[in-house]
PDB file of C-alpha atoms in Angstrom:
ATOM      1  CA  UNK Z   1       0.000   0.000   0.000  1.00  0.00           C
ATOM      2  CA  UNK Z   2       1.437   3.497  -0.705  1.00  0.00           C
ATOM      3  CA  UNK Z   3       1.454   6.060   1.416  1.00  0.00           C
ATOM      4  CA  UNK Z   4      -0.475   9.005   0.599  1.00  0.00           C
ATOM      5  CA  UNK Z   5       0.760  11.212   3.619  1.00  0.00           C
ATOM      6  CA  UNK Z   6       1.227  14.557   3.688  1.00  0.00           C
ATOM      7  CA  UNK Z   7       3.258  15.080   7.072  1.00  0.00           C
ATOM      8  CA  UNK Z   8       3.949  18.644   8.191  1.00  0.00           C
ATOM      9  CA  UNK Z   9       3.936  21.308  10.346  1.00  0.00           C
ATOM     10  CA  UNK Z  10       2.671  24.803   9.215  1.00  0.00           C
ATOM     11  CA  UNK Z  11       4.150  26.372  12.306  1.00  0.00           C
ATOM     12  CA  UNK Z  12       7.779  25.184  11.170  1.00  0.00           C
ATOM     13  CA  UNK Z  13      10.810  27.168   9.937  1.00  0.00           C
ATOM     14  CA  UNK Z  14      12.376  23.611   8.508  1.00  0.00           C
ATOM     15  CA  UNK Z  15      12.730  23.470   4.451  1.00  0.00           C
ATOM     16  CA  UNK Z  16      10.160  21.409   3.146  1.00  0.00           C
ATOM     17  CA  UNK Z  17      10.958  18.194   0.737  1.00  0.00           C
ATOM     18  CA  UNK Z  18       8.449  16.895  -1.409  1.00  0.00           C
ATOM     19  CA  UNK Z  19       9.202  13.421  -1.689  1.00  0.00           C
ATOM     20  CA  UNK Z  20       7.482  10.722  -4.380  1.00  0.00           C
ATOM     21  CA  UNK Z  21       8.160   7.067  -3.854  1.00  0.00           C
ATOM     22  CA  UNK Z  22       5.777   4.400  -4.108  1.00  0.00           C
ATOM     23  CA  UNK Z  23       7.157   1.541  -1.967  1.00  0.00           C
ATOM     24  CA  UNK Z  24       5.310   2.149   1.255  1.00  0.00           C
ATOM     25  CA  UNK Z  25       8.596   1.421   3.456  1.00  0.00           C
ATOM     26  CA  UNK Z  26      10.713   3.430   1.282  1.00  0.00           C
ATOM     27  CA  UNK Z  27       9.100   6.230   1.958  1.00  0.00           C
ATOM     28  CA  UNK Z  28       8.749   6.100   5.555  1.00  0.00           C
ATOM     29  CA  UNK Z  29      12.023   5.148   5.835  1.00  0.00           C
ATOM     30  CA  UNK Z  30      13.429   8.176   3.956  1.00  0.00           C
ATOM     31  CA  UNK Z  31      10.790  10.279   5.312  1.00  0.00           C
ATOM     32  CA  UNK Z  32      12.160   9.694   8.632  1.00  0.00           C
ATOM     33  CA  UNK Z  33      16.092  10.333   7.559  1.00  0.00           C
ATOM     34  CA  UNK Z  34      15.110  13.169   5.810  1.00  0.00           C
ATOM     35  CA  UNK Z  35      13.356  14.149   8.999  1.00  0.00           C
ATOM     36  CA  UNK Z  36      15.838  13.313  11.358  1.00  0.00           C
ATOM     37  CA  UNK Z  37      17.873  15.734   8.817  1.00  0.00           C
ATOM     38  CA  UNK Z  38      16.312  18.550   9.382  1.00  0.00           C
ATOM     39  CA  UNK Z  39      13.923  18.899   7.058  1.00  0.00           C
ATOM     40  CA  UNK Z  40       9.736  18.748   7.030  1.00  0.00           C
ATOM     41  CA  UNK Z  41       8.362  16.317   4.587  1.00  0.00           C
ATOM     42  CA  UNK Z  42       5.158  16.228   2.309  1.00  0.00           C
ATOM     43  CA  UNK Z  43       4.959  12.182   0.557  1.00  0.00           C
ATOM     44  CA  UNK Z  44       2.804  11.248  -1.950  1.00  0.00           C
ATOM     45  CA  UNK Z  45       3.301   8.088  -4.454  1.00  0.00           C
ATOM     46  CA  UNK Z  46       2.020   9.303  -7.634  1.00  0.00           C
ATOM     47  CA  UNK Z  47       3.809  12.023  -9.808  1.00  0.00           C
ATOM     48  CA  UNK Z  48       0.298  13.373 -10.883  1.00  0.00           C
ATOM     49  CA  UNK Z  49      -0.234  13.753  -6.571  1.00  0.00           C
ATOM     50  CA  UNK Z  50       3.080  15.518  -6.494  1.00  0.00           C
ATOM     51  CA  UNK Z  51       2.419  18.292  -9.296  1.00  0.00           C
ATOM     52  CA  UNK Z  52      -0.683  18.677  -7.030  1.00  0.00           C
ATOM     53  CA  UNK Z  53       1.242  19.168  -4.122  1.00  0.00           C
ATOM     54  CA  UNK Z  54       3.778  21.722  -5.611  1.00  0.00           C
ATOM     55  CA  UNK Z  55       0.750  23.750  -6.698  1.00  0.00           C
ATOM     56  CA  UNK Z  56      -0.952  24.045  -3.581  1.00  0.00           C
ATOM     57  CA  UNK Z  57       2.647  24.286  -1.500  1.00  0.00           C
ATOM     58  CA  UNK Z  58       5.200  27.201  -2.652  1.00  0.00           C
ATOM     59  CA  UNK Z  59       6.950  26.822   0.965  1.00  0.00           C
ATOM     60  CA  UNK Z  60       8.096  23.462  -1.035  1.00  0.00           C
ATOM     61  CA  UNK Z  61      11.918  23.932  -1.322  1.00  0.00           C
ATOM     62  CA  UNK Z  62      13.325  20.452  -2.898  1.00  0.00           C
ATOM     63  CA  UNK Z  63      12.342  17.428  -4.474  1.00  0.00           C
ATOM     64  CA  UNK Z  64      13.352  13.934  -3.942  1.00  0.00           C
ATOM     65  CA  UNK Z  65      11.159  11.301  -6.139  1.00  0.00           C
ATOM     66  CA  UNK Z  66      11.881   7.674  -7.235  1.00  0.00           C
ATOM     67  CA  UNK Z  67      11.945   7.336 -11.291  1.00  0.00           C
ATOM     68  CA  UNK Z  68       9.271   4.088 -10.840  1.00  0.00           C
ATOM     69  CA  UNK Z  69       6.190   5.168  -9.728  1.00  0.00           C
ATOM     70  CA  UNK Z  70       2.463   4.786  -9.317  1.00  0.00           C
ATOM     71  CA  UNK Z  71       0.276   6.246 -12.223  1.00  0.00           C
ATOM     72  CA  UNK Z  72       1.562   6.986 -16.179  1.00  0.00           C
ATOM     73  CA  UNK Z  73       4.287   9.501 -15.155  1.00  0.00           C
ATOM     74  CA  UNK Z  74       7.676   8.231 -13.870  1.00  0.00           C
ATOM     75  CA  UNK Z  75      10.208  10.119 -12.029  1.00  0.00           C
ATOM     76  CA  UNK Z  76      11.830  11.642 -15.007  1.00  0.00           C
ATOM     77  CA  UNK Z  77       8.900  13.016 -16.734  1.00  0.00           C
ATOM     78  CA  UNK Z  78       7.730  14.064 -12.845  1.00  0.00           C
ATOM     79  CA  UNK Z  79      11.498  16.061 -12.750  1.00  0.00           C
ATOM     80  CA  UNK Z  80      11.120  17.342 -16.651  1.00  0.00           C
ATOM     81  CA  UNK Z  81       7.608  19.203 -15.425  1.00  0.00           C
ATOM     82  CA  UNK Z  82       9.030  20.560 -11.830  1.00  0.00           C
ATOM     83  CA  UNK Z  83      11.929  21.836 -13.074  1.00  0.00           C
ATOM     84  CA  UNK Z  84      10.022  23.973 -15.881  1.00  0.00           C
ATOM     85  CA  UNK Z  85       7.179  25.008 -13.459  1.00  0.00           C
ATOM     86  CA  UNK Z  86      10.068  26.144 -10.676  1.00  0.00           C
ATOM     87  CA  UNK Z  87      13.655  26.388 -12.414  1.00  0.00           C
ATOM     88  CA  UNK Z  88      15.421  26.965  -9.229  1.00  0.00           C
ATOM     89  CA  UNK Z  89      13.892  23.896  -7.085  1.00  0.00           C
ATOM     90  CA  UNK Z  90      16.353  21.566  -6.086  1.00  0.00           C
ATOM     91  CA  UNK Z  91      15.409  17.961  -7.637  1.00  0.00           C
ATOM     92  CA  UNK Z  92      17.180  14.341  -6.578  1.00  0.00           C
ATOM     93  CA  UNK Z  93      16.439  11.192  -8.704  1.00  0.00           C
ATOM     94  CA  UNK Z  94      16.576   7.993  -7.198  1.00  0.00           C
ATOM     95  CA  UNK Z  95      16.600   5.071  -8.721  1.00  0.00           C
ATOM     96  CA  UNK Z  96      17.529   1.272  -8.475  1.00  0.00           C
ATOM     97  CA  UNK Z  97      16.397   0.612 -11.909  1.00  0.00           C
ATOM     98  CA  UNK Z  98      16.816   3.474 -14.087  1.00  0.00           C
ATOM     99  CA  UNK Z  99      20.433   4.962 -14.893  1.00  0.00           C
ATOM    100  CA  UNK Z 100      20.656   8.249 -15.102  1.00  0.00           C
ATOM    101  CA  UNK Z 101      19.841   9.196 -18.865  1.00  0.00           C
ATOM    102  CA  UNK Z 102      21.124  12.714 -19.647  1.00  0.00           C
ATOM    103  CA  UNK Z 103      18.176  13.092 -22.453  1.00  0.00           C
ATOM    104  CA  UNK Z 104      15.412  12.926 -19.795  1.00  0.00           C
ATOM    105  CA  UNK Z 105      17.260  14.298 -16.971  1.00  0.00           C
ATOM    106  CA  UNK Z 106      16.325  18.465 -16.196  1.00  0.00           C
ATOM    107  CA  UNK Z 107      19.317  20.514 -15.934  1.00  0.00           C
ATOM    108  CA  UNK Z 108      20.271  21.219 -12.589  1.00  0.00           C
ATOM    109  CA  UNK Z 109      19.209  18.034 -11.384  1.00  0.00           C
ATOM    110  CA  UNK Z 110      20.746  14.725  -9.904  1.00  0.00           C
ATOM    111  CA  UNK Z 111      20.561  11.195  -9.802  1.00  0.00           C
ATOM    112  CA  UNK Z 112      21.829   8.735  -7.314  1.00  0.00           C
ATOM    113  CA  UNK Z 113      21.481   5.625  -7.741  1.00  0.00           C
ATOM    114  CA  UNK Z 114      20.117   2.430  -5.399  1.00  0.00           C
ATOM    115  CA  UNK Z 115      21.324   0.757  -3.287  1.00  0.00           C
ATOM    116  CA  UNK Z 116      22.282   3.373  -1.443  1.00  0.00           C
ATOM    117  CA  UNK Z 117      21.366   4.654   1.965  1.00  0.00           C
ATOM    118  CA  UNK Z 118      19.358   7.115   3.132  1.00  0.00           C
ATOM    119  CA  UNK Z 119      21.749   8.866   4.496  1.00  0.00           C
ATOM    120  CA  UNK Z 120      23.581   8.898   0.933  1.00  0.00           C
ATOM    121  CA  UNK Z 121      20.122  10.185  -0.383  1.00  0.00           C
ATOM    122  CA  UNK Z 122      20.137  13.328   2.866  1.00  0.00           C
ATOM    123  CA  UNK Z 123      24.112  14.328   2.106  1.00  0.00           C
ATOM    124  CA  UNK Z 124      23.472  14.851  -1.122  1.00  0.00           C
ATOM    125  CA  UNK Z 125      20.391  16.858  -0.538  1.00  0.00           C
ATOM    126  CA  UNK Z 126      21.940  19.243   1.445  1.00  0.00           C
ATOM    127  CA  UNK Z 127      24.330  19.432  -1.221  1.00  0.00           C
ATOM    128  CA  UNK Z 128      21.555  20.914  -3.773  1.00  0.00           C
ATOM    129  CA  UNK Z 129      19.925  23.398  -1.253  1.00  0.00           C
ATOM    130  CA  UNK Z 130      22.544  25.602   0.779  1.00  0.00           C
ATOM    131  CA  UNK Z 131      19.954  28.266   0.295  1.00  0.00           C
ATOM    132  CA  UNK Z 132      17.293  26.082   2.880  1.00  0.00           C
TER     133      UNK Z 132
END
C-alpha cells in the first residue's frame, strides 16, 4: 500500500521536501532520515499527486522522487515538469532501476542511484539546497 501522507507542520521554519516514492517502506524510511535531517516532509506516491502538491505548496523547497512510480508519469517526466514550473527547485532522482539518462534528466538536477542509503540520499540533498 502506498502512502499518501502529507506530514507537516505549518508552524515550522524547517525546508520542506516533497518526496514521491511508491514503496510504502521506502518512503517512511526516507521520510524519517530526511526528517531526522532537518527537514519537514510532504509524501505522496504518484507524480500526478506531487504536481498537485507543488501547486498548492510554494513553501516546497526540494524534491526527492523515485523514477518508478504509481500512475503513467515516472520520475523523469515528474522532474522534466518541476523543473520547468520552478527552475530553481532543487530535484534528486533515485533510482535502483533506471540509470541516469542525460536526455530525460532536467538541468540542474541529480541522480543517485540504489542501493544506497538514506543517508547517501540526505548528504546529497543538502548538497543541492545551501539556500534552505
Amino acid at each position: 500500500m502506498a502512502s499518501q501522507t502529507e506530514t507537516t507542520n505549518p508552524e515550522s521554519d524547517r525546508p520542506v521536501i516533497l518526496l514521491v516514492e511508491d514503496e510504502a517502506l521506502t518512503i517512511m524510511d526516507l521520510g524519517d532520515v530526511l526528517e531526522e535531517g532537518g527537514y519537514d516532509t510532504v509524501q505522496c506516491a504518484s507524480a500526478e499527486r506531487a504536481l498537485s502538491i507543488l501547486q498548492a505548496r510554494p513553501d516546497i523547497c526540494g524534491l526527492v522522487t523515485d523514477v518508478q512510480l504509481s500512475g503513467r508519469v515516472d520520475g523523469f517526466e515528474l522532474a522534466t515538469s518541476v523543473a520547468q514550473a520552478r527552475p530553481n527547485l532543487p530535484i534528486l532522482i533515485v533510482s535502483g532501476r533506471a540509470s541516469p539518462d542525460p536526455e530525460r534528466m532536467p538541468a540542474g538536477a541529480q541522480f543517485i542511484a540504489r542501493p544506497c542509503a538514506g543517508e547517501d540520499i540526505l548528504a546529497r540533498l543538502k548538497g543541492l539546497m545551501p539556500q534552505c
